[in-house]
One Martini backbone bead per residue (centre of mass of N, CA, C, O) as a GRO file, in nm:
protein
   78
    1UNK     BB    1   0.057   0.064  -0.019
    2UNK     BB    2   0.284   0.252  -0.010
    3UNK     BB    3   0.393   0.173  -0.317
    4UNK     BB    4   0.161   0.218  -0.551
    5UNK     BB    5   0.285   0.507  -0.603
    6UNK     BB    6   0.575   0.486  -0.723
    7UNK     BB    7   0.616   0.636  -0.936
    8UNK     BB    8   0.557   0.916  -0.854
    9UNK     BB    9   0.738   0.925  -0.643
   10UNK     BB   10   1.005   0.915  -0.842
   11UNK     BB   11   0.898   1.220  -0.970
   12UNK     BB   12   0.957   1.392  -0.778
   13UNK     BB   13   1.251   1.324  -0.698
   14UNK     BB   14   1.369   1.387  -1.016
   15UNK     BB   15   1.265   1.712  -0.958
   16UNK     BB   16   1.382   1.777  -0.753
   17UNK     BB   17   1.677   1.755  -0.802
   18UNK     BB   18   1.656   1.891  -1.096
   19UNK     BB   19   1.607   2.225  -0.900
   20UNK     BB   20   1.878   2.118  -0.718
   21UNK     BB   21   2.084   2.102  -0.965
   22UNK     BB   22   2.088   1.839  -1.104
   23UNK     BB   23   2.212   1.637  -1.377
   24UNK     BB   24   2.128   1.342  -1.384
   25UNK     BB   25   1.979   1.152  -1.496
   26UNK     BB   26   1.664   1.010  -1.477
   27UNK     BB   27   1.793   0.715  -1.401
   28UNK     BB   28   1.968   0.780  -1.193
   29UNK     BB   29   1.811   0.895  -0.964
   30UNK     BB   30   1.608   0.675  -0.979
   31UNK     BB   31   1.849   0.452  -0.896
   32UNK     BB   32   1.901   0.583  -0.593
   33UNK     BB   33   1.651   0.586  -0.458
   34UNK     BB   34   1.567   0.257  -0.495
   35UNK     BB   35   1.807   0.185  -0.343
   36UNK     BB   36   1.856   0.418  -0.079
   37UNK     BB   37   1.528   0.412   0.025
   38UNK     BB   38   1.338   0.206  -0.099
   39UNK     BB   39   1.422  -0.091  -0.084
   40UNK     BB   40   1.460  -0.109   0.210
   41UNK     BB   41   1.196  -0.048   0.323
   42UNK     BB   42   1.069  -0.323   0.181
   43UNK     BB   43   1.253  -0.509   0.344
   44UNK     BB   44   1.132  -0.383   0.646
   45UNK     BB   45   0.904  -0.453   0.582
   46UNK     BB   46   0.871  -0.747   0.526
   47UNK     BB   47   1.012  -0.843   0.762
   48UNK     BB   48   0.786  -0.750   0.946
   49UNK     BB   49   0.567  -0.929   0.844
   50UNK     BB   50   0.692  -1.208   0.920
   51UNK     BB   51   0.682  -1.162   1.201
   52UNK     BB   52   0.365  -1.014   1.199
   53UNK     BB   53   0.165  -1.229   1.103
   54UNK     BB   54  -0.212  -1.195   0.993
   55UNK     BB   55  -0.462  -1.256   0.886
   56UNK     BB   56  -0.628  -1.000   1.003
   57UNK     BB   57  -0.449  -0.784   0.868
   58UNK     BB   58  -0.480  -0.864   0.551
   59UNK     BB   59  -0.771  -0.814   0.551
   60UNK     BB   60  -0.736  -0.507   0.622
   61UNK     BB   61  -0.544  -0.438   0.385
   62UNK     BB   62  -0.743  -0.507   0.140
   63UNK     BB   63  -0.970  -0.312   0.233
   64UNK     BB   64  -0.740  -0.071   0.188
   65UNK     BB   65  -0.711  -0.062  -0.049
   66UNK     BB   66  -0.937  -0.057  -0.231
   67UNK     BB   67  -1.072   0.203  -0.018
   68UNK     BB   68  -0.847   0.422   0.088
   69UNK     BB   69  -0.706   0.337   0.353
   70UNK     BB   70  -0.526   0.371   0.651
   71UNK     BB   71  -0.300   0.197   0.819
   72UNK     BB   72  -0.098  -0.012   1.090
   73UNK     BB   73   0.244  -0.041   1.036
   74UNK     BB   74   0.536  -0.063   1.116
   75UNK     BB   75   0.459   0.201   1.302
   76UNK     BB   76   0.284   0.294   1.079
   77UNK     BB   77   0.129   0.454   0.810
   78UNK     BB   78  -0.041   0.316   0.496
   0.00000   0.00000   0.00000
């Protein structure tokens, strides 16, 4: 849920490096955000769920998704 709309999310971070007078071409730009920021979050929901699976948390996300509402998950909204 937190990554659905990712292509979004990596288009805001390349506009935003390259009004902060980034060269680097916008697939450099935006293979370093996915590389060092959402790469490694995914890894730590993921790990997160691994750890704390539970059929009606599933169930609660499936809902959240659909609906657009955020849940609390790894200690945060998403």
């Amino acid at each position: 849920m937190k990554y659905r709309l990712e292509d979004e999310m990596i288009s805001e971070y390349v506009a935003k490096k390259h009004a902060e007078g980034d060269k680097r071409s916008m697939q450099e730009i935006a293979i370093e955000y996915n590389d060092k920021v959402m790469y490694p979050d995914k890894v730590r929901l993921n790990c997160y769920y691994y750890r704390h699976y539970s059929f009606w948390k599933d169930i609660e996300m499936i809902f959240a998704t659909v609906l657009g509402f955020k849940v609390k998950f790894a200690e945060e909204e998403v």
